[in-house]
Short mmCIF file of C-alpha atoms in Angstrom, two decimals:
data_model
loop_
_atom_site.label_atom_id
_atom_site.label_comp_id
_atom_site.label_asym_id
_atom_site.label_seq_id
_atom_site.Cartn_x
_atom_site.Cartn_y
_atom_site.Cartn_z
CA MET A 1 41.81 -8.92 -17.21
CA THR A 2 40.03 -10.04 -14.05
CA ARG A 3 36.78 -11.94 -14.50
CA PRO A 4 33.76 -9.52 -14.57
CA GLN A 5 30.85 -10.13 -12.21
CA HIS A 6 27.22 -9.05 -11.91
CA PHE A 7 25.93 -6.80 -9.13
CA GLY A 8 22.49 -6.04 -7.79
CA TRP A 9 20.98 -4.12 -4.88
CA PHE A 10 18.45 -5.81 -2.59
CA LEU A 11 15.82 -3.60 -0.94
CA SER A 12 15.74 -5.69 2.21
CA ARG A 13 12.99 -3.50 3.70
CA GLY A 14 10.90 -3.64 0.51
CA PHE A 15 8.82 -0.62 -0.46
CA GLY A 16 8.74 0.55 3.13
CA PRO A 17 10.12 3.21 5.51
CA HIS A 18 13.67 3.44 4.19
CA GLY A 19 15.99 5.19 6.61
CA TRP A 20 13.63 4.80 9.56
CA ALA A 21 15.36 4.95 12.99
CA ARG A 22 18.63 5.96 11.28
CA PRO A 23 20.17 9.45 11.30
CA TYR A 24 19.89 9.72 7.52
CA HIS A 25 16.11 9.66 7.88
CA GLU A 26 16.54 13.36 8.65
CA TRP A 27 17.38 13.96 4.99
CA ASN A 28 13.59 14.33 4.81
CA TYR A 29 12.88 11.95 1.97
CA ALA A 30 9.29 10.72 1.98
CA TRP A 31 9.47 6.95 1.59
CA GLN A 32 5.91 6.87 0.24
CA ARG A 33 6.91 9.06 -2.73
CA PRO A 34 8.99 7.94 -5.75
CA ASP A 35 11.74 10.59 -5.53
CA LEU A 36 13.86 8.69 -3.00
CA TYR A 37 13.86 5.52 -5.08
CA GLN A 38 14.33 7.26 -8.41
CA GLN A 39 17.43 9.11 -7.20
CA SER A 40 18.83 5.89 -5.75
CA ALA A 41 18.10 3.92 -8.93
CA ARG A 42 19.96 6.50 -11.03
CA GLU A 43 22.96 6.19 -8.71
CA LEU A 44 22.97 2.39 -9.04
CA GLU A 45 22.77 2.62 -12.82
CA GLN A 46 25.66 5.09 -12.81
CA ALA A 47 27.58 2.57 -10.72
CA GLY A 48 27.05 -0.16 -13.32
CA PHE A 49 24.69 -2.37 -11.33
CA ASP A 50 22.57 -4.83 -13.31
CA PHE A 51 19.38 -4.55 -11.28
CA VAL A 52 17.58 -3.60 -8.11
CA LEU A 53 15.48 -6.32 -6.45
CA ILE A 54 12.57 -5.32 -4.21
CA GLU A 55 11.69 -7.55 -1.25
CA ASP A 56 8.05 -7.81 -0.26
CA ALA A 57 5.83 -9.32 2.41
CA LEU A 58 2.09 -9.32 1.86
CA SER A 59 1.16 -9.55 5.53
CA VAL A 60 2.09 -7.70 8.70
CA GLY A 61 1.02 -10.65 10.80
CA ILE A 62 -1.89 -12.66 12.08
CA THR A 63 -2.33 -11.79 15.75
CA PRO A 64 -2.43 -8.36 17.43
CA GLU A 65 0.88 -9.20 19.11
CA THR A 66 2.51 -10.03 15.79
CA LEU A 67 1.18 -6.86 14.20
CA ASN A 68 2.79 -4.74 16.89
CA LEU A 69 6.11 -6.58 16.62
CA ARG A 70 6.32 -5.97 12.92
CA VAL A 71 5.26 -2.33 12.76
CA ARG A 72 6.49 -0.69 15.98
CA LYS A 73 10.03 -0.28 14.54
CA ALA A 74 8.97 -0.81 10.90
CA TYR A 75 11.03 -3.99 10.51
CA GLY A 76 8.22 -5.98 8.93
CA GLY A 77 5.77 -3.31 7.79
CA PRO A 78 4.23 -1.27 6.49
CA LYS A 79 5.09 -2.28 2.93
CA HIS A 80 3.51 -0.88 -0.19
CA ASP A 81 3.16 -2.86 -3.42
CA PRO A 82 6.57 -3.07 -5.17
CA TRP A 83 4.95 -3.48 -8.59
CA THR A 84 3.48 0.01 -8.34
CA LEU A 85 6.97 1.39 -7.70
CA ALA A 86 8.60 -0.31 -10.70
CA PRO A 87 7.33 2.08 -13.44
CA TYR A 88 8.78 5.07 -11.57
CA LEU A 89 12.20 3.38 -11.49
CA PHE A 90 12.01 2.55 -15.19
CA ALA A 91 11.14 6.18 -15.95
CA ALA A 92 14.23 7.36 -14.03
CA THR A 93 16.73 5.00 -15.71
CA GLN A 94 17.66 3.57 -19.11
CA HIS A 95 19.46 0.30 -18.37
CA LEU A 96 18.84 -0.76 -14.78
CA GLY A 97 16.73 -3.88 -14.33
CA VAL A 98 13.95 -3.82 -11.74
CA ILE A 99 12.88 -7.10 -10.10
CA PRO A 100 9.91 -6.78 -7.71
CA THR A 101 8.83 -9.74 -5.61
CA ALA A 102 5.87 -11.77 -6.86
CA ASN A 103 3.94 -14.25 -4.73
CA PRO A 104 1.71 -16.76 -6.56
CA VAL A 105 -0.71 -16.67 -3.62
CA SER A 106 -1.75 -13.13 -4.55
CA LEU A 107 -1.67 -12.95 -8.35
CA HIS A 108 -3.86 -14.96 -10.70
CA PRO A 109 -1.78 -16.19 -13.67
CA TYR A 110 -3.75 -14.32 -16.34
CA GLN A 111 -3.54 -11.03 -14.46
CA ALA A 112 0.13 -11.59 -13.68
CA ALA A 113 1.07 -12.54 -17.25
CA ARG A 114 -0.69 -9.46 -18.64
CA GLN A 115 0.76 -7.10 -16.04
CA PHE A 116 4.33 -8.37 -16.41
CA ALA A 117 4.13 -8.37 -20.21
CA SER A 118 2.96 -4.76 -20.13
CA LEU A 119 5.89 -3.78 -17.89
CA GLN A 120 8.32 -5.65 -20.12
CA HIS A 121 7.19 -3.49 -23.04
CA LEU A 122 7.10 -0.26 -21.02
CA SER A 123 10.59 -0.79 -19.60
CA GLY A 124 12.42 -1.85 -22.74
CA SER A 125 12.69 -5.45 -21.50
CA ARG A 126 14.11 -4.59 -18.07
CA VAL A 127 11.56 -6.19 -15.75
CA GLY A 128 12.06 -9.33 -13.70
CA LEU A 129 10.06 -11.16 -11.05
CA ASN A 130 11.41 -12.53 -7.80
CA VAL A 131 9.20 -15.56 -7.18
CA VAL A 132 8.65 -16.40 -3.52
CA THR A 133 6.61 -19.21 -1.98
CA ASP A 134 5.76 -17.60 1.36
CA VAL A 135 2.40 -18.92 2.53
CA GLY A 136 1.89 -16.91 5.71
CA SER A 137 -0.37 -14.42 3.94
CA ALA A 138 -2.71 -17.01 2.38
CA HIS A 139 -5.56 -16.01 4.71
CA HIS A 140 -5.64 -12.53 3.19
CA PHE A 141 -6.69 -14.11 -0.10
CA GLY A 142 -9.14 -16.64 1.26
CA GLN A 143 -6.73 -19.51 0.64
CA THR A 144 -5.49 -22.41 2.71
CA ARG A 145 -1.91 -22.27 3.92
CA LEU A 146 0.19 -24.83 2.01
CA ALA A 147 3.09 -26.95 3.18
CA HIS A 148 6.61 -26.18 1.98
CA ASP A 149 6.71 -28.52 -1.03
CA ALA A 150 3.10 -27.86 -2.03
CA ALA A 151 3.88 -24.14 -2.17
CA TYR A 152 6.65 -24.91 -4.67
CA ASP A 153 4.22 -27.06 -6.66
CA ARG A 154 1.85 -24.10 -6.87
CA ALA A 155 4.66 -21.73 -7.84
CA GLN A 156 5.72 -24.09 -10.62
CA GLU A 157 2.18 -24.31 -12.00
CA TRP A 158 1.94 -20.51 -11.78
CA LEU A 159 5.16 -19.92 -13.73
CA ASP A 160 4.27 -22.54 -16.33
CA ALA A 161 0.92 -20.79 -16.76
CA LEU A 162 2.57 -17.40 -17.27
CA ARG A 163 4.84 -18.82 -19.95
CA LEU A 164 1.92 -20.55 -21.64
CA LEU A 165 0.10 -17.23 -21.86
CA TRP A 166 3.17 -15.21 -22.92
CA HIS A 167 3.65 -17.60 -25.82
CA SER A 168 0.01 -17.88 -26.87
CA TRP A 169 1.00 -15.51 -29.70
CA ASP A 170 3.42 -16.90 -32.27
CA ASP A 171 6.51 -14.79 -32.82
CA ASP A 172 5.20 -13.69 -36.24
CA ALA A 173 1.60 -13.08 -35.16
CA LEU A 174 2.25 -9.35 -34.79
CA ILE A 175 2.37 -7.72 -38.24
CA ALA A 176 1.71 -3.99 -37.67
CA ASP A 177 1.96 -3.19 -41.41
CA PRO A 178 0.74 0.35 -42.25
CA ALA A 179 0.57 -0.52 -45.96
CA THR A 180 -2.01 -3.26 -45.46
CA GLN A 181 -3.37 -1.84 -42.21
CA ILE A 182 -3.18 -5.33 -40.75
CA TYR A 183 -2.08 -5.23 -37.13
CA ALA A 184 -1.99 -8.91 -36.19
CA ASP A 185 -2.76 -12.34 -37.65
CA GLY A 186 -5.42 -13.97 -35.49
CA THR A 187 -4.70 -17.40 -36.97
CA LYS A 188 -1.34 -17.30 -35.17
CA ILE A 189 -2.84 -16.52 -31.78
CA HIS A 190 -3.71 -19.71 -29.95
CA ALA A 191 -6.45 -20.52 -27.50
CA VAL A 192 -5.25 -21.61 -24.09
CA GLN A 193 -7.26 -23.66 -21.64
CA HIS A 194 -5.68 -24.49 -18.29
CA ARG A 195 -7.30 -26.58 -15.59
CA GLY A 196 -4.66 -27.28 -12.98
CA GLU A 197 -4.46 -28.21 -9.34
CA TYR A 198 -4.22 -24.60 -8.19
CA TYR A 199 -5.38 -22.42 -11.11
CA SER A 200 -8.00 -22.40 -13.82
CA PHE A 201 -8.17 -19.97 -16.74
CA ASP A 202 -8.57 -19.58 -20.49
CA GLY A 203 -6.42 -17.64 -22.95
CA PRO A 204 -4.96 -16.34 -25.16
CA LEU A 205 -3.26 -13.38 -23.55
CA ASN A 206 -4.43 -9.91 -24.56
CA ALA A 207 -0.88 -8.52 -24.84
CA GLU A 208 1.68 -8.38 -27.62
CA PRO A 209 4.57 -10.88 -27.82
CA LEU A 210 7.68 -9.96 -25.87
CA PRO A 211 10.41 -8.69 -28.21
CA ALA A 212 13.42 -9.50 -26.01
CA GLY A 213 12.17 -12.64 -24.33
CA ASP A 214 10.25 -13.38 -21.15
CA PRO A 215 10.89 -11.33 -18.01
CA ILE A 216 13.85 -12.54 -15.98
CA VAL A 217 12.95 -14.89 -13.12
CA ALA A 218 14.79 -14.70 -9.79
CA SER A 219 14.18 -16.91 -6.77
CA PRO A 220 15.55 -17.38 -3.25
CA GLY A 221 15.59 -20.64 -1.32
CA GLY A 222 18.55 -22.79 -0.34
CA SER A 223 16.63 -25.99 0.41
CA PRO A 224 16.94 -28.86 -2.08
CA ARG A 225 13.46 -28.00 -3.37
CA GLY A 226 14.35 -24.30 -3.62
CA ILE A 227 17.54 -24.98 -5.57
CA GLY A 228 15.68 -27.42 -7.82
CA PHE A 229 13.04 -24.75 -8.50
CA ALA A 230 15.77 -22.24 -9.38
CA GLY A 231 17.53 -24.74 -11.63
CA ARG A 232 14.35 -25.28 -13.61
CA ASN A 233 13.07 -21.71 -13.78
CA SER A 234 15.41 -18.93 -12.74
CA GLU A 235 18.03 -16.76 -14.37
CA ILE A 236 19.08 -15.45 -10.94
CA GLN A 237 19.33 -17.45 -7.72
CA LEU A 238 19.55 -15.34 -4.53
CA ALA A 239 21.93 -17.24 -2.30
CA LEU A 240 22.91 -17.03 1.35
CA SER A 241 26.28 -18.51 2.23
CA ASN A 242 29.52 -17.87 4.02
CA LEU A 243 31.66 -15.82 1.64
CA ASP A 244 34.65 -18.12 1.35
CA VAL A 245 35.91 -19.81 -1.79
CA ASP A 246 34.92 -23.38 -0.88
CA ALA A 247 31.39 -22.48 0.24
CA ILE A 248 30.74 -20.28 -2.80
CA ARG A 249 32.05 -22.89 -5.22
CA ALA A 250 30.00 -25.70 -3.65
CA TYR A 251 26.75 -23.71 -3.51
CA ARG A 252 27.14 -22.43 -7.08
CA GLU A 253 27.84 -25.93 -8.34
CA ARG A 254 24.64 -27.24 -6.75
CA VAL A 255 22.63 -24.57 -8.56
CA ARG A 256 24.34 -25.24 -11.90
CA GLU A 257 23.78 -28.98 -11.53
CA ALA A 258 20.10 -28.32 -10.87
CA ALA A 259 19.87 -26.33 -14.11
CA VAL A 260 21.48 -29.17 -16.09
CA ALA A 261 19.16 -31.71 -14.44
CA ALA A 262 16.21 -29.59 -15.64
CA GLY A 263 17.48 -29.70 -19.23
CA ARG A 264 19.02 -26.24 -19.25
CA SER A 265 22.60 -25.07 -19.66
CA ALA A 266 24.51 -24.48 -16.43
CA ASP A 267 25.27 -20.99 -17.74
CA ASP A 268 21.56 -20.14 -17.99
CA ILE A 269 21.48 -19.24 -14.28
CA LYS A 270 23.58 -16.80 -12.24
CA THR A 271 24.07 -17.44 -8.53
CA LEU A 272 24.37 -14.13 -6.70
CA PHE A 273 25.17 -14.04 -2.99
CA VAL A 274 23.48 -11.54 -0.69
CA PHE A 275 26.02 -9.42 1.20
CA LYS A 276 25.74 -6.45 3.59
CA PRO A 277 29.26 -5.07 4.08
CA ILE A 278 30.35 -2.24 6.34
CA VAL A 279 32.91 -0.19 4.43
CA ALA A 280 35.42 1.57 6.70
CA ALA A 281 37.70 4.46 5.78
CA SER A 282 40.86 2.66 6.98
CA ARG A 283 42.05 -0.62 8.43
CA GLU A 284 42.29 1.04 11.82
CA GLU A 285 38.68 2.18 11.60
CA ALA A 286 37.59 -1.32 10.58
CA ASP A 287 39.42 -2.79 13.57
CA ARG A 288 37.78 -0.24 15.88
CA ILE A 289 34.28 -1.12 14.57
CA VAL A 290 34.89 -4.82 15.16
CA ARG A 291 36.31 -4.29 18.65
CA ALA A 292 33.32 -2.12 19.60
CA SER A 293 30.96 -4.92 18.59
CA GLU A 294 32.61 -7.47 20.87
CA SER A 295 30.95 -6.10 24.01
CA PRO A 296 27.51 -4.89 22.92
CA SER A 297 25.52 -2.73 25.32
CA ASP A 298 22.06 -3.69 26.53
CA ALA A 299 20.68 -1.00 24.20
CA THR A 300 22.37 -2.66 21.24
CA LEU A 301 21.08 -6.07 22.30
CA LEU A 302 17.58 -4.61 22.48
CA GLU A 303 17.91 -3.37 18.88
CA VAL A 304 18.99 -6.84 17.79
CA ALA A 305 16.07 -8.36 19.70
CA GLU A 306 13.62 -5.95 18.03
CA ALA A 307 14.77 -6.98 14.55
CA TRP A 308 14.65 -10.70 15.29
CA SER A 309 11.29 -10.34 17.05
CA SER A 310 9.79 -9.12 13.79
CA ASP A 311 11.21 -12.00 11.75
CA LEU A 312 10.26 -14.59 14.37
CA GLU A 313 6.84 -13.06 15.15
CA THR A 314 7.85 -13.59 18.79
CA ASP A 315 8.63 -10.80 21.25
CA LEU A 316 12.20 -11.33 22.45
CA THR A 317 12.39 -7.86 23.99
CA ALA A 318 10.17 -8.92 26.91
CA LEU A 319 12.45 -11.81 27.91
CA ASP A 320 15.12 -11.86 30.62
CA LEU A 321 18.51 -11.39 28.94
CA ASP A 322 20.24 -13.47 31.60
CA ARG A 323 18.06 -16.56 31.28
CA PRO A 324 18.08 -19.16 28.49
CA LEU A 325 15.40 -18.83 25.85
CA ASP A 326 12.72 -21.53 25.87
CA PRO A 327 12.21 -22.66 22.24
CA ALA A 328 8.59 -23.51 23.09
CA ILE A 329 7.78 -19.79 22.78
CA PHE A 330 8.00 -20.10 18.99
CA GLY A 331 4.71 -21.04 17.35
CA ASP A 332 4.38 -23.67 14.64
CA HIS A 333 4.10 -20.92 12.02
CA VAL A 334 7.65 -19.68 12.70
CA SER A 335 10.25 -20.74 10.13
CA GLN A 336 12.72 -23.31 11.45
CA GLY A 337 15.38 -21.68 9.31
CA THR A 338 14.83 -18.35 11.05
CA ILE A 339 15.00 -20.02 14.48
CA LYS A 340 18.25 -21.71 13.47
CA GLY A 341 19.57 -18.38 12.23
CA LEU A 342 18.94 -16.80 15.65
CA ARG A 343 20.65 -19.69 17.44
CA GLY A 344 23.76 -19.22 15.31
CA ARG A 345 26.82 -21.13 16.53
CA PHE A 346 25.08 -22.52 19.62
CA ASP A 347 23.81 -26.11 19.57
CA SER A 348 20.70 -25.19 21.56
CA PHE A 349 19.08 -22.27 23.36
CA THR A 350 18.88 -24.08 26.69
CA ASP A 351 22.60 -23.98 27.49
CA VAL A 352 23.22 -20.24 27.14
CA PRO A 353 21.53 -17.02 28.29
CA LEU A 354 19.62 -14.99 25.72
CA ARG A 355 22.24 -12.25 26.18
CA ALA A 356 24.90 -14.52 24.62
CA VAL A 357 22.66 -15.45 21.70
CA LEU A 358 21.89 -11.81 20.88
CA ALA A 359 25.52 -10.80 21.38
CA GLY A 360 26.45 -13.36 18.75
CA LYS A 361 24.14 -11.57 16.32
CA ALA A 362 25.61 -8.16 17.23
CA ARG A 363 29.28 -9.12 16.84
CA LEU A 364 31.02 -8.23 13.59
CA GLY A 365 34.02 -9.73 11.85
CA ARG A 366 36.76 -8.36 9.62
CA ILE A 367 36.74 -9.11 5.91
CA GLY A 368 39.57 -11.55 5.31
CA ASP A 369 39.78 -12.70 8.94
CA GLY A 370 36.93 -15.20 8.79
CA ILE A 371 34.21 -16.66 6.64
CA SER A 372 31.52 -14.34 8.01
CA GLY A 373 33.47 -11.08 8.17
CA THR A 374 31.68 -8.02 6.77
CA VAL A 375 33.79 -5.06 7.96
CA GLY A 376 36.70 -3.75 5.92
CA THR A 377 38.06 -1.10 3.64
CA ALA A 378 36.95 -0.74 0.03
CA ASP A 379 40.24 -2.31 -1.09
CA GLU A 380 39.71 -5.29 1.22
CA LEU A 381 36.16 -5.75 -0.03
CA ALA A 382 37.38 -5.58 -3.63
CA ASP A 383 40.06 -8.17 -2.82
CA LEU A 384 37.38 -10.51 -1.48
CA ILE A 385 35.12 -9.99 -4.51
CA GLU A 386 38.03 -10.59 -6.87
CA GLU A 387 39.09 -13.74 -5.01
CA LEU A 388 35.57 -15.16 -5.11
CA GLY A 389 35.35 -14.50 -8.84
CA GLU A 390 38.75 -15.89 -9.76
CA ASP A 391 39.00 -18.85 -7.38
CA ALA A 392 35.35 -19.84 -6.93
CA GLY A 393 33.89 -18.75 -10.27
CA ASN A 394 31.42 -16.48 -8.47
CA ASP A 395 28.80 -14.85 -10.72
CA GLY A 396 28.39 -11.81 -8.49
CA LEU A 397 26.90 -10.25 -5.37
CA ILE A 398 23.68 -8.59 -4.28
CA PHE A 399 24.31 -5.77 -1.80
CA SER A 400 21.58 -5.54 0.81
CA GLY A 401 20.27 -2.41 2.49
CA ASP A 402 17.92 0.52 2.32
CA LEU A 403 17.47 2.01 -1.14
CA HIS A 404 18.62 5.39 0.09
CA PRO A 405 21.31 7.66 -1.42
CA VAL A 406 23.20 7.74 1.89
CA THR A 407 23.50 3.95 2.15
CA ILE A 408 24.37 3.58 -1.52
CA HIS A 409 27.17 6.16 -1.40
CA ARG A 410 28.44 4.94 1.96
CA THR A 411 28.87 1.47 0.45
CA LEU A 412 29.89 2.22 -3.13
CA ASP A 413 31.74 5.56 -3.33
CA GLU A 414 35.22 4.08 -3.01
CA LEU A 415 34.40 0.55 -4.11
CA VAL A 416 33.06 1.27 -7.61
CA PRO A 417 36.28 2.87 -8.96
CA ILE A 418 38.39 0.02 -7.56
CA LEU A 419 36.18 -2.67 -9.09
CA ARG A 420 36.15 -0.85 -12.42
CA ARG A 421 39.94 -0.52 -12.50
CA ARG A 422 40.22 -4.26 -11.84
CA GLY A 423 37.76 -5.14 -14.62
CA ILE A 424 35.21 -6.68 -12.20
CA LEU A 425 32.40 -4.14 -12.61
CA ARG A 426 30.91 -3.15 -15.96
CA SER A 427 31.49 0.34 -17.35
CA GLU A 428 28.74 0.12 -19.97
CA PHE A 429 25.54 -1.80 -20.57
CA THR A 430 24.57 -4.23 -23.32
CA PRO A 431 21.62 -3.22 -25.52
CA GLY A 432 18.57 -5.44 -25.19
CA GLY A 433 17.50 -5.10 -21.59
CA LEU A 434 18.11 -7.08 -18.41
CA ARG A 435 18.40 -10.49 -20.08
CA ALA A 436 21.04 -9.20 -22.46
CA ASN A 437 23.07 -7.67 -19.63
CA LEU A 438 22.96 -10.89 -17.59
CA SER A 439 24.07 -12.87 -20.64
CA ALA A 440 26.94 -10.53 -21.55
CA PHE A 441 29.42 -12.42 -19.35
#
């Protein structure tokens, strides 16, 4: 039988206006209400997905210009708190894991440890936390913006603190014996005193021990420091890479080596690659979609510019499409990785008009025809997934998109049966929660 893989769904818009500016917004779901997400979560569980991961950004920007860029088309905001959405998703499902994003800048360790422990109990051990080190929102919390490596230092102290608190009760401290009417043994609950570089608190935690282990930790970040952080802490590493065998194998091996270097087993962490495919009804339809993208209209280029303007906190829509972009327009706060992502295959912005740069972002490729192809039939997508699993040892994929029934069915209706027939996608879940399902294969 073909090697099984793990699958998740990434809410790339976070707890925000799902479906906005798309025709399926007219289905009249209210994104602020839980119904949309509950229906979608049930569909993902029916499909055999391990988890849904909820992106988040704490800030909509610093300057008035940035605010407008991020909210005028709802690319960067508004976003509601993903942790308030999680209980509704648990109530709608029985097996699906839910992994909201957590930023150490906004959550004190004691509060976070207590909140996450409570959700682990409420969900039947299905909660996870996607730990990010974004520092752009530090001013909202009266904190100083940290450099890249210092933000990872803080995140490490934060996670270590959570684990210290989660384990301030011995495993046998909870007795709950009706015959003796003894609920817990206080001699097996240990005082905690932490005085660190970034946090200060006392314990123990006022929450019961976790019956199926700590919440799952996920983390993004492809830098050496990000991969090292994942190797030490995470059960899931969100990866961005070209989807070809050599690239997948090399990236996954770096993550596994980082886990071993941190004293863990290489199998303790799953590397899952983020993917946003376009599933076509036929090969001919896939070819038509790709051909249509080769000569994008000015309206399409404007849509691309709007999306990148939000990420870059820089208004590209006001620039002349036929002149080169001056990189000096990007402030020091803009991620160099995001700027590089916009530039794409070009060595610099100064040699090409902005039109060519944006057209490169608009163009699509066929699955199987190149390392960055995303358009194909369900069978072609399944072939790619199978090849990555068999030849590269891939642990699985995270599909990216709105958490909306239309996007889920458009992507998965034909794909799920094919993956199940090939033995790639689970047909049933393992008892014990998210950790047990990730450990099943």
